[in-house]
């Protein structure tokens, strides 16, 4: 139950048969990516070069009503996007896909990730008299493509030139009047994969999309690779040279769905392994082990297998709690109880090991310990299926400031006392890469180690939009 | 993943302190009962005898928007209700609570259950020139109370007289201008329990409500008991004589939340026991055992504990699929995939035991077996944590006709072939009561055995509202 | 610009051809009746005896969205209703048509008017153990029909028996499984007329509906008459004996649309005559005469014709101000300006005669005089196209209490001073019947004279729904 | 009842007192401008340099719900906009105000009008690698300001530089972090005026806004003038040199509200004069003269005054027909009847003169003649209060193509036959300027004469967004 907000989810499809209902496929795909972003969703469809789109706030049913889907047409290429929740209000213009008109017609674009040289790029563009309607990375990239397109022979070339200016983590999916294009950042920080659904090539943030739509996974897009799909089929290019890789480990810990396979590694398997390693590193005698739903479940099963302590359900999550509930003004002090309840029958009088995926601010952990104690747990041993989260991440769309990260200012013992557990154990930093050891890529573990895979010294984003008046 | 639709959920509160925000408590309580009904929700508040209410279609966020909650006032008594989904359109008048005016002022009422003598009562009332705006049991009961009130000295007396005419299963919660009243049917078929939230007495379908609101469980309402809460506190009466009891076993199998304790038995525990018994009755060698979310999970854990075969996650449920998705006109053939996906990493090349709560029509089971096979399962052994469901239930609000029940026309072996499993095992009818053996009540197991605890020969409901025209 | 709230509007259609889109006709008809009620609207369709309906709050576009119309079916009979605004919140159950089930199947019913023996009827029904979901007259009438139906051979007979118990003003339209029935009260207080739209018989509150739908007016329903339309055509019966008549004069003054013809008299013509009479009774020298939109326009034209003083536009009404605007919480003090503005060019430096339809509380008149003065009018002479409104009306759905009627406590001179006009003249009571002198009926002028055409001594409606609690 | 679509309406306010509720004032102002645009509305508020806004489709109540207004803050400057309806779907990005971020912070901008060098400017910007999210003029102007701001010392200077590149008709209102700025095109084609509401300076398309809000008109913004309001008060600058003027005559004919005063001339007066001139130019004997609501009324009164033929109401407009009605898919053939009905009482057996504001395609006129004939008119003489509309207007936001203009291919006599009138008369082109003869500006009458006040040879807007795919 991470306090980190979800990532965005991207999707693109190029259909090869009149029969394919491109809007329906995109709509369904977004359901399988909904866990990556719940503040807004959008779909854009390429109707013979004319991009028709709808995007709005809310989860899919609210953002994409049937009546709006009906007017999107049934073109050959489509994009879909779900937007993460950063807690702040998000203007309509910040939703995706962004549909723009430029010298070569229309272009639609969406992304998952964060640029570390956003401010520099924006300052440069400002000096060139750019205007921005959003404050997001996507609009920056759109400008770079438009600028590059002036001096490029093709959209592929323009995209290549544009991304060569980017620093950061990104999975971009865009469509020109005639092509579907996907690019993954040179470090492969954010995931992007290629699949086929019946006749159509699709790009998606996670492989679970292909399963859900009855399609098949082809392969992960390689770091720095650009995939282009057009009427002649699928083509692969190098967008930017990739000398090392740094796949975000938190995708395994929290962001991705357990049935996703990421650069060769099952997310479920990685979580189970984290649980097994935890059992080795922080053994404790107890009556049973349980997980905090949803992301702690697999690790708890792993801990159970390794330790031989039986697995049981300790906490029940109310699956009906959504955005409407969270946005209510009248916030009772006991809202967290509605979201999570202890399963008293299992817990009462027992020594419980409870596995969560990560600890950011610490309040959720504290609440969980209280819940279990109130349900009669004799002992509560908390185990965290990732190391101490000490450093802000500048490579996701939502950055928790360092001062809010409890592990940046407390030791494990101090945190244990703060949350009121009988014992607390984090996965060791050293063993972390082990959880996804078959992975084709190296990892970014900056949130745990501070070793950022690229320069993050200029990530602060100025807000110069508040010159005082009067 | 039962194909049986959920029951309704009822809630009532009588507050004892000005500080209590009665609408907020009721609203939050309904979130904990949302699993019992998703087609509509309503809240009625007693503002010094004047009942103000709002009810509408949809899940809680849609049915009960903040703006409507704001106008309900902050009286001393309130009711809340979530309505089950029967698949049919439900007129606004069929939602609950029903707020009526009669000779003694206003009365609000809601219920969970089904009357078996509905048609007889309705015919009687029709002959007395009654008019009905709904086609539900609640309006019948309202009439009986109004009729009884004419010749009764008190509302308590009137309710007692009214329920003495009822046959069937019911948990009724109602409020008069000055009292909160709850009644449970004499067989205790439908659950109802009493708790305290801070200063207030509350009645609810399930005990998990009290946990969620930070309150405490006091006790189950006894079969045939009437609870009255007024300014002098809580009072208990006998509403109708109860000579035997017949608590619905399906509440343990499917309807209730695992953290609910029902007439002395934890629902989670009952499901685990069903799993243990299944392991004894239908052992099979396999690599792991998994459950169909949500209701098969606890039984799978039980099977695992008993058999020693390890527990793992085999299926992932998309928790974002709600009413809006299910109501879409454009229903792709692969919709079930979006709802449920197999966890390939765990399943591939493995012999899998999969536990589901029940089998009604059989299509869901068939789909689950297919999913697991496509994910590479070497063998799929399905185990059902309840006996063969052969007889229609006339004691819930949604009755699947006998001809649609696969177990009414096929043997277990035939079903096994139909769903394509390698083996199939149902819990034996004889062992069923065992799962809730500490229960203070006897059980209704009519859906499995055909032994209805009361006369169901006249349950058919005529529809005389279709006299041909022209 | 009367401060009296609008009446309701009723509509019924019995189609004779498969081609007729009965929902579309009803929907369009309601647009032509929208001026009679803006708080809610509803349509019920008889699909071979099964009544499907939708009703909701708001003006037509809000209350009757396309998606709801689509599910109403295309039966042979339909009802439509627009509900007046009384200022109070109206529960869903108080909207119309009311669709009920009773011993003979379903019945839908709606009305315009008010019963003077409501409380007595309700008390009687309460003693017979009735329950009410609304606090409206329609539900009372439904009960009386159900009660009468027990001892009647036909629905016609039952309706006749039921209305014989009613006292008051009413135009009722109802449909049984096979018949469309309309009844007008024996005094003919509220209007109801019969027309034909292409193949279909229709009943409507006003004749303008037939024009708008391209149909034809047949005749007014006579006081006390019952019209029945079934597969054999149209039949006329006497529902209750009518010895005198008392058509509401305010229908001519304010309620009806100018293009309606009411019991033989054009509403526009009646208003022009009122203007002519005013010119005779209260002549004054001025530069031009103008009307308060919408209802004062025709009278101003009449005043101009009679006096020879030229007609011009003095006030502009903002036609976009609707319910949403009026319901805003944040009510600026200058809201009335947004609704009405003086046409400075015409008014400045001029002596203005301004004609309004009526004066109830007096605030609107005061505001109008101020507006004209601020626009530079040298003199403002207000003329009212009806007599002094001194007595509450108990025969419409919205009764302004006597103490709020300015004419009940001030003389014309005092009102003139209160509103700040240079002179003020009301139409004389004696000349009032003159405005509709060709009318086939006599008139009710009780609001002006206090001569109620029937006993109104028991019209007060008790509210016994507020017994104190605690 | 022009078939020309409305113009947009603009509004800006700079408040001088904490007490002023700037959102409320803007919201109310938009109600007074609603007649200028009904497809969408928006408000942007400057909260100390941070622009918060909401814009959406629909008329004001739909586009600007209370909940969105509540989050706009209460800054010192605000803009409001209503958007015209061109019949096409309008993407969210095409609504106004456009809020952008650029090198100097945020800027919000809205306009009424049309650029004739749009395509050239856009091509230039495209070559400079611009990206566009709308296809409107406002975004072009935003870019020009951003580009100019790079080389300007102030926002005033940048706006001046930017508008010097514009050709066309425009009234622009924008706000920088600290200033409210309004600019009117050098020919003064589109109107813009300055007023004061209590303590606040306001800019608006029409003077009726000031009346409605209880404020006062100060003066029209002069052609080519730039008004700047900041903490030091109001300043006037020359934005571009104006050597001649060309106020749109159609503002008098149709666009503006009759209570507006435009560059010194009352719109109502201009319409009355058009009526008087018509009476001189096309006299005819008849029983009465009436106007087509809303814009023909004043001219009909003028015709009546000049001819001595009495004025009466001939047609009734249903004021409840709005966007929801017009957007319905199911369009019956008799929809126009619902919108407009003849007042039979006045019309029957009479010789009628009917005055309309203009004729574009001719279908509305044809329908009106039919309506009057069906209501029994003996003769129908149509008079048009403007000359023959023969040439497309490129200076409003909605251009009817020449081939659709009936007067571009038929003589007056042919049109008379087409619409079925007994006679038809248009105002002569020569006398047209007469209707607003006190006006401080010269006029644009290009739609009647073809004499465009500026080069319109390059107004065609390419749509290069439809390159074929596959």
mmCIF file of N, CA and C in Angstrom, chain C residues 225-278:
data_model
loop_
_atom_site.group_PDB
_atom_site.id
_atom_site.type_symbol
_atom_site.label_atom_id
_atom_site.label_comp_id
_atom_site.label_asym_id
_atom_site.label_seq_id
_atom_site.Cartn_x
_atom_site.Cartn_y
_atom_site.Cartn_z
ATOM 1 N N UNK C 225 -66.932 16.944 -17.973
ATOM 2 C CA UNK C 225 -66.924 15.917 -19.018
ATOM 3 C C UNK C 225 -65.747 14.948 -18.846
ATOM 4 N N UNK C 226 -65.975 13.712 -19.218
ATOM 5 C CA UNK C 226 -64.900 12.733 -19.286
ATOM 6 C C UNK C 226 -64.744 12.282 -20.737
ATOM 7 N N UNK C 227 -63.552 12.424 -21.269
ATOM 8 C CA UNK C 227 -63.248 11.967 -22.625
ATOM 9 C C UNK C 227 -62.519 10.633 -22.504
ATOM 10 N N UNK C 228 -62.941 9.639 -23.230
ATOM 11 C CA UNK C 228 -62.255 8.339 -23.238
ATOM 12 C C UNK C 228 -61.847 8.026 -24.673
ATOM 13 N N UNK C 229 -60.579 7.714 -24.881
ATOM 14 C CA UNK C 229 -60.126 7.288 -26.202
ATOM 15 C C UNK C 229 -59.653 5.849 -26.088
ATOM 16 N N UNK C 230 -60.195 4.985 -26.939
ATOM 17 C CA UNK C 230 -59.721 3.598 -26.958
ATOM 18 C C UNK C 230 -59.670 3.123 -28.399
ATOM 19 N N UNK C 231 -59.531 1.822 -28.587
ATOM 20 C CA UNK C 231 -59.338 1.342 -29.955
ATOM 21 C C UNK C 231 -60.560 1.610 -30.847
ATOM 22 N N UNK C 232 -61.696 1.892 -30.218
ATOM 23 C CA UNK C 232 -62.887 2.179 -31.012
ATOM 24 C C UNK C 232 -63.074 3.661 -31.274
ATOM 25 N N UNK C 233 -62.149 4.486 -30.821
ATOM 26 C CA UNK C 233 -62.274 5.909 -31.095
ATOM 27 C C UNK C 233 -62.481 6.719 -29.838
ATOM 28 N N UNK C 234 -63.123 7.869 -29.991
ATOM 29 C CA UNK C 234 -63.282 8.806 -28.888
ATOM 30 C C UNK C 234 -64.715 8.764 -28.382
ATOM 31 N N UNK C 235 -64.854 8.784 -27.047
ATOM 32 C CA UNK C 235 -66.185 8.747 -26.440
ATOM 33 C C UNK C 235 -66.290 9.849 -25.401
ATOM 34 N N UNK C 236 -67.471 10.387 -25.267
ATOM 35 C CA UNK C 236 -67.667 11.440 -24.276
ATOM 36 C C UNK C 236 -68.678 10.994 -23.236
ATOM 37 N N UNK C 237 -68.367 11.239 -21.978
ATOM 38 C CA UNK C 237 -69.258 10.895 -20.877
ATOM 39 C C UNK C 237 -69.375 12.074 -19.927
ATOM 40 N N UNK C 238 -70.428 12.060 -19.146
ATOM 41 C CA UNK C 238 -70.505 13.038 -18.074
ATOM 42 C C UNK C 238 -69.871 12.418 -16.836
ATOM 43 N N UNK C 239 -68.797 13.027 -16.372
ATOM 44 C CA UNK C 239 -68.128 12.498 -15.178
ATOM 45 C C UNK C 239 -68.831 13.010 -13.936
ATOM 46 N N UNK C 240 -69.172 14.273 -13.933
ATOM 47 C CA UNK C 240 -69.925 14.813 -12.804
ATOM 48 C C UNK C 240 -70.795 15.939 -13.332
ATOM 49 N N UNK C 241 -71.901 16.092 -12.688
ATOM 50 C CA UNK C 241 -72.869 17.050 -13.181
ATOM 51 C C UNK C 241 -72.344 18.466 -12.959
ATOM 52 N N UNK C 242 -72.527 19.292 -13.978
ATOM 53 C CA UNK C 242 -72.006 20.643 -13.914
ATOM 54 C C UNK C 242 -73.174 21.605 -14.026
ATOM 55 N N UNK C 243 -73.440 22.357 -12.950
ATOM 56 C CA UNK C 243 -74.602 23.256 -12.978
ATOM 57 C C UNK C 243 -74.189 24.696 -13.251
ATOM 58 N N UNK C 244 -72.933 25.008 -12.949
ATOM 59 C CA UNK C 244 -72.450 26.352 -13.273
ATOM 60 C C UNK C 244 -70.994 26.198 -13.699
ATOM 61 N N UNK C 245 -70.427 27.244 -14.231
ATOM 62 C CA UNK C 245 -69.024 27.138 -14.626
ATOM 63 C C UNK C 245 -68.230 28.305 -14.056
ATOM 64 N N UNK C 246 -66.924 28.134 -13.987
ATOM 65 C CA UNK C 246 -66.073 29.125 -13.320
ATOM 66 C C UNK C 246 -64.639 29.012 -13.825
ATOM 67 N N UNK C 247 -64.482 29.227 -15.093
ATOM 68 C CA UNK C 247 -63.135 29.166 -15.683
ATOM 69 C C UNK C 247 -62.225 30.216 -15.043
ATOM 70 N N UNK C 248 -61.033 29.804 -14.695
ATOM 71 C CA UNK C 248 -60.059 30.684 -14.036
ATOM 72 C C UNK C 248 -59.690 31.843 -14.950
ATOM 73 N N UNK C 249 -59.995 33.067 -14.524
ATOM 74 C CA UNK C 249 -59.663 34.228 -15.355
ATOM 75 C C UNK C 249 -58.161 34.439 -15.452
ATOM 76 N N UNK C 250 -57.452 33.965 -14.476
ATOM 77 C CA UNK C 250 -56.001 34.159 -14.480
ATOM 78 C C UNK C 250 -55.319 33.374 -15.602
ATOM 79 N N UNK C 251 -56.017 32.389 -16.120
ATOM 80 C CA UNK C 251 -55.475 31.709 -17.304
ATOM 81 C C UNK C 251 -55.294 32.721 -18.436
ATOM 82 N N UNK C 252 -56.261 33.647 -18.563
ATOM 83 C CA UNK C 252 -56.141 34.673 -19.605
ATOM 84 C C UNK C 252 -55.084 35.711 -19.237
ATOM 85 N N UNK C 253 -55.052 36.054 -17.950
ATOM 86 C CA UNK C 253 -54.155 37.114 -17.493
ATOM 87 C C UNK C 253 -52.691 36.675 -17.583
ATOM 88 N N UNK C 254 -52.419 35.432 -17.172
ATOM 89 C CA UNK C 254 -51.017 35.077 -17.003
ATOM 90 C C UNK C 254 -50.641 33.652 -17.402
ATOM 91 N N UNK C 255 -51.435 32.654 -16.998
ATOM 92 C CA UNK C 255 -50.965 31.278 -17.132
ATOM 93 C C UNK C 255 -50.752 30.828 -18.576
ATOM 94 N N UNK C 256 -51.689 31.143 -19.447
ATOM 95 C CA UNK C 256 -51.667 30.532 -20.774
ATOM 96 C C UNK C 256 -50.775 31.300 -21.748
ATOM 97 N N UNK C 257 -50.435 30.609 -22.819
ATOM 98 C CA UNK C 257 -49.653 31.238 -23.884
ATOM 99 C C UNK C 257 -50.578 32.080 -24.741
ATOM 100 N N UNK C 258 -50.122 33.187 -25.295
ATOM 101 C CA UNK C 258 -51.020 34.068 -26.046
ATOM 102 C C UNK C 258 -51.631 33.396 -27.265
ATOM 103 N N UNK C 259 -50.949 32.397 -27.828
ATOM 104 C CA UNK C 259 -51.524 31.758 -29.015
ATOM 105 C C UNK C 259 -52.506 30.631 -28.677
ATOM 106 N N UNK C 260 -52.825 30.492 -27.400
ATOM 107 C CA UNK C 260 -53.819 29.498 -27.000
ATOM 108 C C UNK C 260 -55.229 30.085 -27.100
ATOM 109 N N UNK C 261 -56.168 29.211 -27.469
ATOM 110 C CA UNK C 261 -57.581 29.620 -27.477
ATOM 111 C C UNK C 261 -58.288 28.811 -26.402
ATOM 112 N N UNK C 262 -58.915 29.537 -25.475
ATOM 113 C CA UNK C 262 -59.405 28.902 -24.255
ATOM 114 C C UNK C 262 -60.915 29.019 -24.204
ATOM 115 N N UNK C 263 -61.586 27.898 -24.296
ATOM 116 C CA UNK C 263 -63.053 27.903 -24.255
ATOM 117 C C UNK C 263 -63.626 28.978 -25.165
ATOM 118 N N UNK C 264 -63.011 29.094 -26.322
ATOM 119 C CA UNK C 264 -63.572 29.980 -27.342
ATOM 120 C C UNK C 264 -62.942 31.355 -27.429
ATOM 121 N N UNK C 265 -62.037 31.660 -26.530
ATOM 122 C CA UNK C 265 -61.459 33.001 -26.534
ATOM 123 C C UNK C 265 -59.941 32.944 -26.667
ATOM 124 N N UNK C 266 -59.426 33.724 -27.588
ATOM 125 C CA UNK C 266 -57.981 33.819 -27.762
ATOM 126 C C UNK C 266 -57.370 34.525 -26.567
ATOM 127 N N UNK C 267 -56.340 33.948 -26.022
ATOM 128 C CA UNK C 267 -55.669 34.563 -24.877
ATOM 129 C C UNK C 267 -55.086 35.916 -25.273
ATOM 130 N N UNK C 268 -54.516 35.988 -26.470
ATOM 131 C CA UNK C 268 -53.952 37.253 -26.936
ATOM 132 C C UNK C 268 -55.041 38.320 -26.997
ATOM 133 N N UNK C 269 -56.195 37.921 -27.534
ATOM 134 C CA UNK C 269 -57.301 38.866 -27.661
ATOM 135 C C UNK C 269 -57.753 39.364 -26.284
ATOM 136 N N UNK C 270 -57.859 38.457 -25.336
ATOM 137 C CA UNK C 270 -58.289 38.841 -23.994
ATOM 138 C C UNK C 270 -57.311 39.846 -23.400
ATOM 139 N N UNK C 271 -56.048 39.616 -23.630
ATOM 140 C CA UNK C 271 -55.048 40.540 -23.081
ATOM 141 C C UNK C 271 -55.124 41.897 -23.766
ATOM 142 N N UNK C 272 -55.328 41.878 -25.074
ATOM 143 C CA UNK C 272 -55.473 43.162 -25.779
ATOM 144 C C UNK C 272 -56.680 43.924 -25.243
ATOM 145 N N UNK C 273 -57.779 43.192 -25.031
ATOM 146 C CA UNK C 273 -58.974 43.862 -24.519
ATOM 147 C C UNK C 273 -58.744 44.441 -23.140
ATOM 148 N N UNK C 274 -58.037 43.686 -22.319
ATOM 149 C CA UNK C 274 -57.724 44.210 -20.988
ATOM 150 C C UNK C 274 -56.967 45.526 -21.149
ATOM 151 N N UNK C 275 -56.082 45.576 -22.125
ATOM 152 C CA UNK C 275 -55.331 46.798 -22.385
ATOM 153 C C UNK C 275 -56.252 47.933 -22.840
ATOM 154 N N UNK C 276 -57.167 47.600 -23.720
ATOM 155 C CA UNK C 276 -58.109 48.615 -24.202
ATOM 156 C C UNK C 276 -58.956 49.168 -23.051
ATOM 157 N N UNK C 277 -59.439 48.245 -22.215
ATOM 158 C CA UNK C 277 -60.275 48.671 -21.091
ATOM 159 C C UNK C 277 -59.479 49.542 -20.122
ATOM 160 N N UNK C 278 -58.242 49.156 -19.914
ATOM 161 C CA UNK C 278 -57.376 49.953 -19.032
ATOM 162 C C UNK C 278 -57.244 51.365 -19.565
#
